[in-house]
Each structure stands twice: as C-alpha cells, then as structure tokens.
Coordinates of C-alpha atoms and ligand atoms in Angstrom, one line a residue:
M1 CA 0.0 -0.3 -0.1
N2 CA 1.4 3.1 -0.6
R3 CA 1.1 6.6 0.8
R4 CA -1.7 7.7 -1.2
Q5 CA -3.4 4.8 -0.9
F6 CA -3.0 4.7 2.9
L7 CA -4.2 8.3 3.3
T8 CA -7.2 7.9 0.8
R9 CA -8.3 4.6 3.0
S10 CA -7.2 6.1 6.3
I11 CA -9.4 9.2 5.4
M12 CA -12.5 7.1 4.5
V13 CA -12.2 5.2 7.7
A14 CA -12.2 8.2 9.4
L15 CA -15.0 9.7 7.8
G16 CA -16.9 6.2 8.2
T17 CA -16.5 5.8 11.9
G18 CA -16.2 9.2 13.5
L19 CA -13.1 8.3 15.3
T20 CA -11.1 11.1 14.6
A21 CA -10.1 12.9 18.0
C22 CA -12.3 16.4 18.3
G23 CA -10.9 19.6 17.7
G24 CA -8.1 18.5 15.1
S25 CA -7.4 17.5 11.7
S26 CA -6.2 13.8 12.8
I27 CA -6.2 11.3 10.4
F28 CA -7.4 7.7 11.8
V29 CA -4.9 4.8 11.5
D30 CA -6.4 2.3 9.5
K31 CA -5.7 -1.4 11.3
G32 CA -4.3 -2.5 7.7
V33 CA -3.5 -5.9 8.2
P34 CA -3.8 -6.7 12.1
F35 CA -0.7 -6.8 14.2
K36 CA 1.9 -7.1 11.2
N37 CA 4.5 -5.2 13.2
P38 CA 7.0 -7.0 15.5
L39 CA 6.8 -5.4 19.0
I40 CA 10.0 -3.2 19.6
I41 CA 11.8 -4.1 23.0
P42 CA 13.7 -1.3 24.0
D43 CA 17.5 -1.6 24.5
E44 CA 19.0 -2.5 28.3
L45 CA 21.4 0.1 29.5
Q46 CA 23.4 -1.6 32.5
G47 CA 25.8 1.0 34.0
T48 CA 29.7 1.2 33.0
D49 CA 31.9 1.1 36.3
V50 CA 34.1 4.1 36.9
G51 CA 35.7 4.2 40.1
G52 CA 32.9 2.0 41.9
R53 CA 30.2 4.2 40.5
L54 CA 27.9 2.8 37.6
Q55 CA 27.5 5.3 34.8
Y56 CA 24.4 5.6 32.4
D57 CA 24.7 8.0 29.6
I58 CA 21.3 9.0 28.2
N59 CA 21.1 12.0 25.5
L60 CA 18.0 13.6 25.1
Q61 CA 17.9 14.3 21.5
K62 CA 15.4 14.9 18.5
G63 CA 14.6 12.5 15.5
N64 CA 12.1 11.0 13.2
T65 CA 10.5 7.9 13.9
T66 CA 8.3 5.8 11.3
F67 CA 4.8 4.6 12.7
I68 CA 2.8 4.5 9.8
D69 CA 4.5 3.0 6.7
G70 CA 5.4 5.6 4.1
L71 CA 5.3 8.4 7.1
S72 CA 7.9 10.0 9.5
T73 CA 6.7 11.3 12.3
P74 CA 9.3 14.2 14.1
T75 CA 9.9 12.9 17.8
W76 CA 12.2 13.0 20.9
G77 CA 13.7 10.4 22.2
A78 CA 16.6 9.0 24.6
N79 CA 19.5 7.5 23.1
G80 CA 17.2 7.3 19.9
S81 CA 14.3 8.7 18.2
Y82 CA 11.5 7.8 20.1
L83 CA 10.9 6.5 23.6
G84 CA 14.3 5.0 25.5
P85 CA 16.4 2.7 27.0
T86 CA 15.4 0.7 29.9
I87 CA 17.6 1.5 32.7
R88 CA 18.6 -1.5 34.9
L89 CA 19.2 -0.8 38.6
Q90 CA 20.4 -2.9 41.0
N91 CA 19.1 -2.1 45.0
G92 CA 22.4 -0.6 46.8
A93 CA 24.3 0.2 43.9
N94 CA 26.0 4.1 43.6
V95 CA 24.8 5.2 40.0
D96 CA 25.1 8.4 38.3
I97 CA 22.7 9.1 35.6
N98 CA 24.1 11.6 32.8
F99 CA 21.2 13.2 30.7
T100 CA 22.5 15.4 28.1
N101 CA 20.0 17.6 26.8
K102 CA 20.5 17.8 22.9
L103 CA 16.9 18.8 22.2
G104 CA 17.7 22.6 21.5
E105 CA 15.5 23.4 24.7
S106 CA 15.2 23.1 28.3
T107 CA 13.6 19.7 29.9
T108 CA 14.1 17.7 33.1
V109 CA 14.0 14.1 33.6
H110 CA 12.3 12.4 36.6
G111 CA 12.5 9.1 38.0
H112 CA 9.0 8.2 38.4
G113 CA 9.0 5.7 41.6
M114 CA 12.8 6.7 42.5
H115 CA 13.0 6.7 45.9
V116 CA 15.9 8.9 45.7
P117 CA 16.8 12.9 47.5
A118 CA 14.8 15.8 46.2
N119 CA 17.8 17.4 44.0
M120 CA 18.2 14.2 42.3
D121 CA 14.7 13.6 41.7
G122 CA 14.5 15.3 38.0
G123 CA 10.8 17.3 39.4
A124 CA 10.6 21.0 38.0
H125 CA 13.5 22.2 39.8
Q126 CA 15.8 20.2 38.2
V127 CA 16.1 22.2 34.6
I128 CA 18.4 20.8 32.3
A129 CA 19.2 23.6 29.8
A130 CA 19.8 23.0 26.0
N131 CA 23.4 21.5 26.0
T132 CA 24.1 21.0 29.4
T133 CA 24.1 17.5 31.3
W134 CA 22.2 16.7 34.6
I135 CA 23.6 14.0 36.6
S136 CA 21.2 12.3 38.8
S137 CA 23.5 10.6 41.4
Y138 CA 22.4 8.3 44.5
T139 CA 22.6 5.3 46.0
V140 CA 19.9 2.9 44.6
N141 CA 17.6 2.2 47.8
Q142 CA 14.2 0.7 47.3
D143 CA 13.0 -3.1 46.3
A144 CA 12.8 -4.5 43.2
C145 CA 9.9 -2.6 41.0
T146 CA 9.1 -1.2 37.5
N147 CA 9.6 2.5 37.7
W148 CA 10.1 5.0 34.6
Y149 CA 11.8 8.3 33.9
H150 CA 9.6 11.4 31.8
P151 CA 10.1 14.8 31.4
H152 CA 8.5 16.9 34.5
L153 CA 9.6 20.7 33.0
M154 CA 7.0 23.0 34.5
G155 CA 3.8 23.5 32.3
K156 CA 5.4 21.0 29.5
T157 CA 5.5 17.7 30.6
A158 CA 2.4 16.4 28.7
Q159 CA 4.0 17.9 25.5
H160 CA 7.5 16.3 26.1
V161 CA 6.0 13.1 26.8
M162 CA 3.9 13.2 23.8
N163 CA 7.0 14.1 21.7
G164 CA 8.5 10.7 23.2
L165 CA 10.6 11.1 25.7
A166 CA 10.0 8.3 28.4
G167 CA 11.5 4.9 29.1
L168 CA 11.8 2.3 31.9
I169 CA 13.4 1.9 35.1
I170 CA 13.9 -1.6 36.7
V171 CA 15.2 -2.1 39.9
D172 CA 16.2 -5.5 40.9
D173 CA 17.4 -6.8 44.4
S174 CA 18.6 -10.3 46.3
N175 CA 14.8 -10.9 46.4
S176 CA 13.8 -10.5 42.7
D177 CA 17.1 -12.2 41.5
A178 CA 16.8 -15.5 44.0
L179 CA 12.6 -15.8 43.0
N180 CA 12.0 -18.4 40.3
L181 CA 10.2 -16.0 37.8
P182 CA 10.9 -15.1 33.9
K183 CA 13.7 -13.1 33.8
T184 CA 15.3 -13.0 30.3
Y185 CA 14.7 -9.5 29.2
G186 CA 12.8 -9.3 26.1
V187 CA 12.0 -12.7 25.6
D188 CA 9.9 -14.0 28.8
N189 CA 10.2 -10.8 30.7
I190 CA 8.6 -8.1 28.2
P191 CA 8.2 -4.2 29.1
L192 CA 4.9 -3.0 27.7
I193 CA 4.6 0.8 27.3
V194 CA 1.2 1.6 26.5
Q195 CA 0.5 5.1 24.8
D196 CA -2.5 6.9 22.6
R197 CA -1.4 9.0 20.0
S198 CA -3.0 11.1 17.0
F199 CA -1.6 11.8 13.7
N200 CA -1.4 14.6 11.0
A201 CA -1.8 13.8 7.3
D202 CA 1.9 14.3 6.9
G203 CA 2.8 12.0 9.9
S204 CA 3.3 14.5 12.5
F205 CA 1.6 13.9 16.0
N206 CA -1.5 15.6 16.4
Y207 CA -1.5 17.1 19.7
A208 CA -3.3 20.6 20.2
P209 CA -5.4 20.0 23.3
S210 CA -8.4 22.4 23.6
N211 CA -9.5 23.5 27.0
M212 CA -12.3 20.7 26.9
Q213 CA -9.2 18.2 25.9
I214 CA -7.2 19.5 28.7
M215 CA -10.6 19.2 31.2
Q216 CA -11.2 16.0 30.3
G217 CA -7.9 14.2 29.7
W218 CA -6.4 14.4 26.2
K219 CA -6.8 11.4 24.0
G220 CA -5.6 9.8 21.0
D221 CA -7.3 7.8 18.8
T222 CA -4.4 5.3 18.0
F223 CA -2.7 2.8 20.2
M224 CA 1.0 2.0 20.2
V225 CA 3.1 -0.3 22.2
N226 CA 6.7 0.5 22.6
G227 CA 6.2 2.7 20.1
V228 CA 4.5 0.4 17.6
I229 CA 1.3 0.2 16.2
D230 CA -0.5 -3.3 15.7
P231 CA 2.2 -5.2 17.5
Y232 CA 2.7 -8.9 17.6
V233 CA 5.0 -10.6 20.0
D234 CA 6.3 -14.0 19.7
V235 CA 6.8 -16.2 23.2
E236 CA 7.6 -19.4 24.1
A237 CA 4.5 -21.9 25.5
K238 CA 5.6 -21.0 29.1
H239 CA 5.2 -18.4 31.7
V240 CA 5.8 -15.1 30.5
R241 CA 6.1 -12.0 32.6
F242 CA 5.2 -8.4 30.8
R243 CA 5.8 -4.9 32.7
I244 CA 3.2 -3.1 31.7
L245 CA 3.3 0.9 32.0
N246 CA 0.5 3.6 31.2
G247 CA 2.5 5.9 29.6
S248 CA -0.4 7.8 27.6
N249 CA -0.7 11.4 29.1
S250 CA -4.4 10.7 30.3
R251 CA -6.1 7.6 29.1
L252 CA -7.0 4.6 31.2
Y253 CA -7.0 1.2 30.1
T254 CA -8.4 -1.9 31.4
F255 CA -6.5 -4.7 30.1
A256 CA -7.8 -8.0 29.3
F257 CA -7.2 -11.1 26.9
A258 CA -10.0 -10.9 24.0
S259 CA -10.4 -14.8 25.2
G260 CA -10.9 -13.9 28.5
K261 CA -7.6 -15.7 29.6
A262 CA -6.7 -15.2 33.6
F263 CA -3.3 -13.8 34.2
Q264 CA -1.6 -13.1 37.6
Q265 CA -0.5 -9.7 38.9
I266 CA 2.7 -10.2 40.7
A267 CA 3.9 -6.5 41.3
T268 CA 2.3 -2.9 41.9
E269 CA 4.3 0.1 40.9
N270 CA 7.0 -0.2 43.9
A271 CA 7.2 -3.7 45.0
F272 CA 6.0 -7.5 44.5
L273 CA 2.6 -8.2 46.0
E274 CA 2.7 -10.5 48.5
S275 CA 1.4 -13.4 46.5
P276 CA 0.2 -13.7 42.8
V277 CA -3.1 -12.4 42.1
E278 CA -5.4 -13.8 39.5
L279 CA -7.2 -11.2 37.5
T280 CA -8.8 -11.3 34.1
Q281 CA -8.5 -7.4 33.4
L282 CA -6.6 -4.9 35.1
T283 CA -7.3 -1.3 35.1
L284 CA -3.8 1.2 34.9
S285 CA -4.5 4.9 34.8
P286 CA -1.7 7.0 33.5
G287 CA 2.0 6.8 35.4
E288 CA 1.0 3.5 37.2
R289 CA 2.6 0.2 36.2
A290 CA 1.5 -3.8 37.0
E291 CA 3.9 -6.7 36.2
I292 CA 1.7 -9.6 35.4
V293 CA 2.7 -13.1 34.6
V294 CA 0.5 -15.4 32.0
D295 CA 0.9 -19.1 31.5
F296 CA 1.0 -19.8 28.3
S297 CA 2.2 -23.5 28.8
S298 CA -1.0 -25.1 26.9
D299 CA -1.0 -22.8 24.3
L300 CA 1.6 -23.7 21.9
A301 CA 0.8 -22.6 18.3
K302 CA -2.0 -20.3 19.7
E303 CA -2.4 -16.8 19.5
E304 CA -3.8 -14.2 22.3
I305 CA -5.1 -10.8 21.9
L306 CA -4.4 -8.1 24.5
K307 CA -7.4 -5.6 24.6
D308 CA -7.9 -2.5 26.2
L309 CA -11.8 -3.0 27.3
R310 CA -12.4 0.8 28.0
S311 CA -12.0 1.6 24.1
G312 CA -12.4 -1.6 23.1
K313 CA -9.6 -1.4 21.0
E314 CA -6.9 -4.6 20.5
L315 CA -3.8 -3.5 21.5
M316 CA -1.2 -6.3 20.4
K317 CA -1.2 -10.0 19.4
V318 CA 0.8 -12.6 21.5
K319 CA 1.9 -15.2 19.3
V320 CA 3.2 -18.6 21.4
V321 CA 5.4 -20.1 18.6
K322 CA 7.6 -22.4 20.3
A323 CA 7.6 -25.1 22.9
A324 CA 9.3 -24.9 26.2
Q325 CA 10.1 -26.4 29.4
P326 CA 7.2 -26.5 31.7
S327 CA 7.5 -23.6 34.1
T328 CA 6.0 -22.5 37.7
I329 CA 6.0 -19.4 39.4
P330 CA 6.2 -19.1 42.9
S331 CA 3.1 -18.9 45.4
G332 CA 4.5 -16.4 47.8
L333 CA 6.8 -13.4 46.3
V334 CA 8.1 -11.2 49.5
T335 CA 6.6 -10.2 52.8
L336 CA 5.6 -6.5 53.0
P337 CA 5.6 -4.6 55.7
R338 CA 2.5 -2.7 56.8
L339 CA 2.3 0.3 58.7
A340 CA 0.0 0.8 61.0
T341 CA -2.7 3.2 60.3
P342 CA -3.0 6.4 62.2
K343 CA -6.6 6.9 63.8
T344 CA -7.4 10.6 62.2
V345 CA -6.4 11.5 58.5
T346 CA -3.4 13.5 58.6
R347 CA -3.9 15.4 55.6
T348 CA -6.6 15.8 52.9
F349 CA -6.0 16.5 49.5
Y350 CA -9.1 17.8 47.0
L351 CA -8.6 17.4 43.6
G352 CA -10.7 20.2 41.9
S353 CA -12.0 22.2 44.8
T354 CA -12.0 21.9 48.8
G355 CA -16.1 22.6 48.4
G356 CA -18.5 20.1 46.9
M357 CA -19.0 18.1 44.0
G358 CA -18.6 20.0 40.9
G359 CA -16.7 23.2 41.9
G360 CA -17.4 26.6 39.7
M361 CA -16.9 25.9 35.9
G362 CA -16.2 29.7 35.7
G363 CA -12.5 29.3 36.0
G364 CA -11.6 27.2 32.7
P365 CA -8.8 24.6 33.4
S366 CA -6.6 26.4 35.3
G367 CA -9.1 27.7 37.7
M368 CA -10.7 24.2 38.0
L369 CA -7.6 22.1 38.0
T370 CA -6.3 22.5 41.6
I371 CA -5.6 20.7 44.4
N372 CA -7.1 22.1 47.9
G373 CA -8.1 24.9 45.7
K374 CA -4.4 26.1 44.8
S375 CA -2.6 25.9 41.4
M376 CA 1.0 24.9 41.5
N377 CA 3.3 27.4 42.3
M378 CA 7.1 26.9 42.3
A379 CA 8.0 29.3 44.9
V380 CA 5.0 27.8 47.3
I381 CA 6.1 24.5 49.3
N382 CA 2.2 23.2 50.4
E383 CA 3.3 20.6 52.9
T384 CA 5.6 20.4 55.0
I385 CA 6.1 16.7 56.2
P386 CA 8.1 15.0 59.2
V387 CA 10.4 12.4 58.4
N388 CA 9.4 8.7 59.9
T389 CA 6.0 9.9 60.8
V390 CA 3.7 7.1 59.4
E391 CA 0.8 9.5 58.0
L392 CA -2.8 9.0 56.7
W393 CA -3.8 10.8 53.6
E394 CA -7.1 11.2 52.1
V395 CA -7.2 12.0 48.6
R396 CA -11.0 13.2 47.2
N397 CA -11.9 13.2 43.7
N398 CA -14.7 16.4 43.8
M399 CA -15.1 16.3 40.0
M400 CA -17.1 14.3 37.6
M401 CA -13.8 13.2 35.8
D402 CA -11.2 10.9 36.4
H403 CA -8.2 11.8 38.2
N404 CA -5.4 10.1 39.9
F405 CA -2.6 10.9 42.4
H406 CA 1.0 10.2 42.3
I407 CA 3.5 11.2 45.1
H408 CA 7.4 11.6 44.0
A409 CA 10.1 10.3 46.6
T410 CA 7.7 7.7 48.7
H411 CA 5.5 4.5 48.0
F412 CA 2.2 4.4 50.1
Q413 CA -0.3 1.5 51.2
L414 CA -3.7 1.8 50.3
V415 CA -6.2 1.5 53.5
S416 CA -9.4 2.3 51.8
R417 CA -11.0 2.8 48.5
N418 CA -14.0 5.1 48.5
G419 CA -14.6 4.0 51.9
G420 CA -14.6 0.3 51.1
A421 CA -11.9 -2.7 51.4
V422 CA -8.8 -2.7 48.8
P423 CA -8.8 -4.8 45.9
A424 CA -6.2 -7.6 46.5
N425 CA -3.9 -6.5 43.6
E426 CA -3.9 -3.0 44.9
Q427 CA -2.6 -4.3 48.4
G428 CA 1.1 -3.3 47.8
F429 CA 3.5 -0.5 47.8
K430 CA 2.1 2.3 45.2
D431 CA 3.3 5.7 43.9
T432 CA 0.4 6.4 41.7
V433 CA -3.7 6.0 42.4
Y434 CA -6.4 6.0 40.3
I435 CA -9.5 7.8 41.8
P436 CA -12.7 7.5 39.9
P437 CA -15.0 10.7 39.6
G438 CA -16.5 11.4 42.9
E439 CA -14.5 8.8 44.9
S440 CA -12.1 9.0 47.4
V441 CA -8.9 7.0 48.9
Q442 CA -7.2 6.7 52.2
F443 CA -3.4 5.5 52.2
V444 CA -0.8 5.2 54.8
V445 CA 2.3 7.1 53.9
Q446 CA 5.7 7.7 55.7
M447 CA 8.6 9.7 54.4
T448 CA 12.0 7.6 55.4
D449 CA 14.5 9.8 54.7
Y450 CA 16.1 12.7 52.7
I451 CA 15.2 15.4 54.6
D452 CA 15.9 18.7 52.9
A453 CA 13.7 21.7 53.8
I454 CA 14.8 23.7 50.4
S455 CA 14.2 21.4 47.7
P456 CA 10.4 20.0 47.2
Y457 CA 9.2 16.6 45.7
M458 CA 6.0 16.9 44.0
Y459 CA 2.4 15.5 44.3
H460 CA 0.3 15.8 41.7
C461 CA -2.6 14.7 39.2
H462 CA -0.7 12.1 36.5
I463 CA -2.9 13.1 33.7
L464 CA -0.3 15.1 32.3
E465 CA -2.7 17.9 31.0
H466 CA -4.2 18.1 34.3
E467 CA -0.7 18.2 35.8
D468 CA 0.5 21.0 33.6
A469 CA -2.8 23.4 34.2
G470 CA -1.7 23.3 38.0
M471 CA -2.7 20.0 39.6
M472 CA 0.1 19.8 41.5
G473 CA 1.6 20.7 44.7
Q474 CA 4.9 20.7 46.7
F475 CA 5.9 19.1 49.9
V476 CA 9.6 19.1 51.9
V477 CA 10.7 16.3 54.2
V478 CA 12.1 17.5 57.7
Ligands
C2O1 CU1 5.6 10.9 36.6 CU2 5.8 13.8 39.0 O1 5.7 12.4 38.0
CU2 CU1 7.1 10.8 40.1
CU3 CU1 -6.6 14.9 36.9

C-alpha cells in the first residue's frame, strides 16, 4: 500500500467511523493487516563501572520515527528517536545517570517511583538547559520494581512526554534475583509501554489540546506499545512476565485478553505483591505500572489478543510459537511491612476544589484543575512533612471526571478505596492511584529519609494535561 492509498483509506475510515479526535485534523490510522509489526523491545542500559560508581549515559535528542508506513513523525527520544532504553538498577548500587540535553530547549527527567533525594528527583526544579548535562546521582535504595523516567518541566510535561521522552527503570534486588520468575529481558520478561497518539496527514503527531480536552484529558485515537502500532510478540509456551506501564498522557486502560484468559498480577508500582493475584482484567491510570505473569504452557501455536476494554480496541497480539520446558511461578513473592494506620486523617487533598462536588466551572482549566483550591506555584511549599512519621492521607476526587494522584519520593499503602475494601491487587506499595469521579482513597505513607527543607518533591494528578494546568503541589521532608 503506498502512501496515497494509505491516506485515502485512512480518511475514508475516519469519515466512516467518526473516530477522529475532536478539535483537530487527525487522520485515523487504519488497522490494515492486523498486528503485522514486531514489537520493539527497548534496549537495556547497564551501567559502566567507573571507580565504583555505575555510569549511565542518556542523550535526550530529536529524531524522526516511522510509526505508519511511508510517513515520518518528528519525535523526541533518549539515545534514539522515540522512547528510551530501559535503565537497569540493582538495589544498593551507587549510580550516576548522566542526562545530556540535545533537544535545543530545556527539559527535566524525573525518575518516577525512585526513592531518591529531592535534588536528584528530576522534578520541575532540576531543569536541564539545552546543551547541558544533569547528573542524577544516588544510591539505589528500594525493592525490586518497575519504575520509569519522563520529563517534568513546569507546564510542558504533557508535550514533552507526547513527543516521546519516556523509558523504564527496572530495579532488581536479592529477592527478585532469587525468585523463580521469568527473567530473560525481551524474551519472557517483556516491557509494554502503552500509549495513545493521533497523527496529522503529514505524519506529525496531532497534539493541540483544546480547553475541553485539557479538562477531560487528551486522548489519541491510535494505540501503540513500545512505539509500535499493531504489534505482535512471539513467546514460548511457558510463563511470560509483562511489565506494563500506562505511559499515556490521560487515557486509562482496562487490560484483558480477548479470550478472557486469566493472568497473575505479581507486582504493583514499587514492589512485588505478597502473592500473585489472579485477574482477568486490570485497570491502569496514567503513570501506573503492573507486572503480570501469563501462563502460556498449554497454548503452543495459539494466539492471544491483548485488549483495552475501555475503548474496545485491540492493542497487541501474543503468538505462542515455540515449545518450552514446563514452568511454574512461586506462590509467595515477598513479605511486605504493613504500616500501622493512624486513627485520624493527617492530610486531605481535594482534587478540583475544596467545596462540594463539581466546583465552579467559571475559571477554565487552570481555575478548576487545582488541589485544595490551589494551583502549582514553584515558589510555594504546600506541605511540610516530618520524616519517619506514619501519616494517613485522604485524597478526594471532587469532580465528575477521572483523576489520579501520584507522590514523588515515597510509596504508599492503600487503606480504603471509597470507604470500602482495597482490591487484592492494590494491596502493595504504590506511588500512583486512580480515583474515579466523585470517589476517594485513603492511604498510609511514611517519608523515611532525605530530609531537605529547601528542595521540594511534587505530588500531582498524573493526567498530564491536568498536571500542566496546575493540579500539582510541593512538599518538603524535614
Ligand atoms: Cu511521573 Cu511527577 O511524575
Ligand atoms: Cu514521579
Ligand atoms: Cu486529573
């Protein structure tokens, strides 16, 4: 199919289905031959030992990426044109992650989920000017997990992530090394960065959110995994682990196999679950991660389709192409400490407004998208949090739209979801939590170290258009 045919077909499909994003001239990407593109596995970046410190070199750069045959999309990437390598870290290692900005404009790179000092966090304050290098130096100080990195420049996070800057950070520890889990990266331990995009006819990303799209969260009409549209991945007939990141700006996904096949969730954002939790569907809001294991032992020569139940779209085909030795996974994964729940709520965060449901619609996105009625101000510390104290936080979504809540630096344990029980697959350590319209969550959280009265960390809604519109605040640990 040449480009002209492609465009003609795409435009016909768009007219026929009304699936173009509102407010733009997006072309709808025809599915064509379904799942014809091999899944790309991001390279792994292992550090280079220089005098006992592991050096990781990351160049933030512009490029062009072909997502659609015959079209070239201007993109940003890390050590490549789109997305970036998977940074592999071992708990306890001393690391220097050297970010060199070749983008021609300022950005930052935040380690989402990383438990590091505030001035190494890569948040809004650690600006990397064009043609400079910023070094995030720390001792890895957390359990095995799947984290990620992405820009966090004030007011520009959504655009910079949309351009393509994001990658995974995989932390390993002695427990994850010892557990009998699938560990061969890209073979039975497969990262899945799920994103949505829209395209202009010239191949460029169509991203110019209207005020309405900022309020509702911008959503693209085309889905990609690891930067590939219509991907398939070949696996062996055994247990296969997927590390899933919702790397979209605003879209939530409810992942499921089209066949209804069950799978085991083994980890939340920041740690293993105590034991695998069997699920047939899994919801991730933007920024959330989950590790799942799927047993394909009896599926040789079969195919499974990974779907998003929210949009009804098919995301990826898994082809079980090769026989393998029988495999099992452990029934116990880790013992998690359980923080004692304080009797009363320590802090309350109202997403949207401090008043009742709805709030005022008058102020436009930046007037509405606040936390406790306040917009992010880099000069204001909103919360001062004493180190080592276990606190109970309540976050209330006061609006009739989706929000979530993410805290830098630390990991929390849900205590209740909308006044009720916490689902088994959320009973681990998390750094981002989905709060449906009108609902609330309570969690216990403890800042365990990195006292710094000057450098703040951030908390925010991880719907990136909301974050950029001001739905973010700052805290220091003292
Ligand atoms: Cu992934 Cu402050 O963000
Ligand atoms: Cu973060
Ligand atoms: Cu939000």
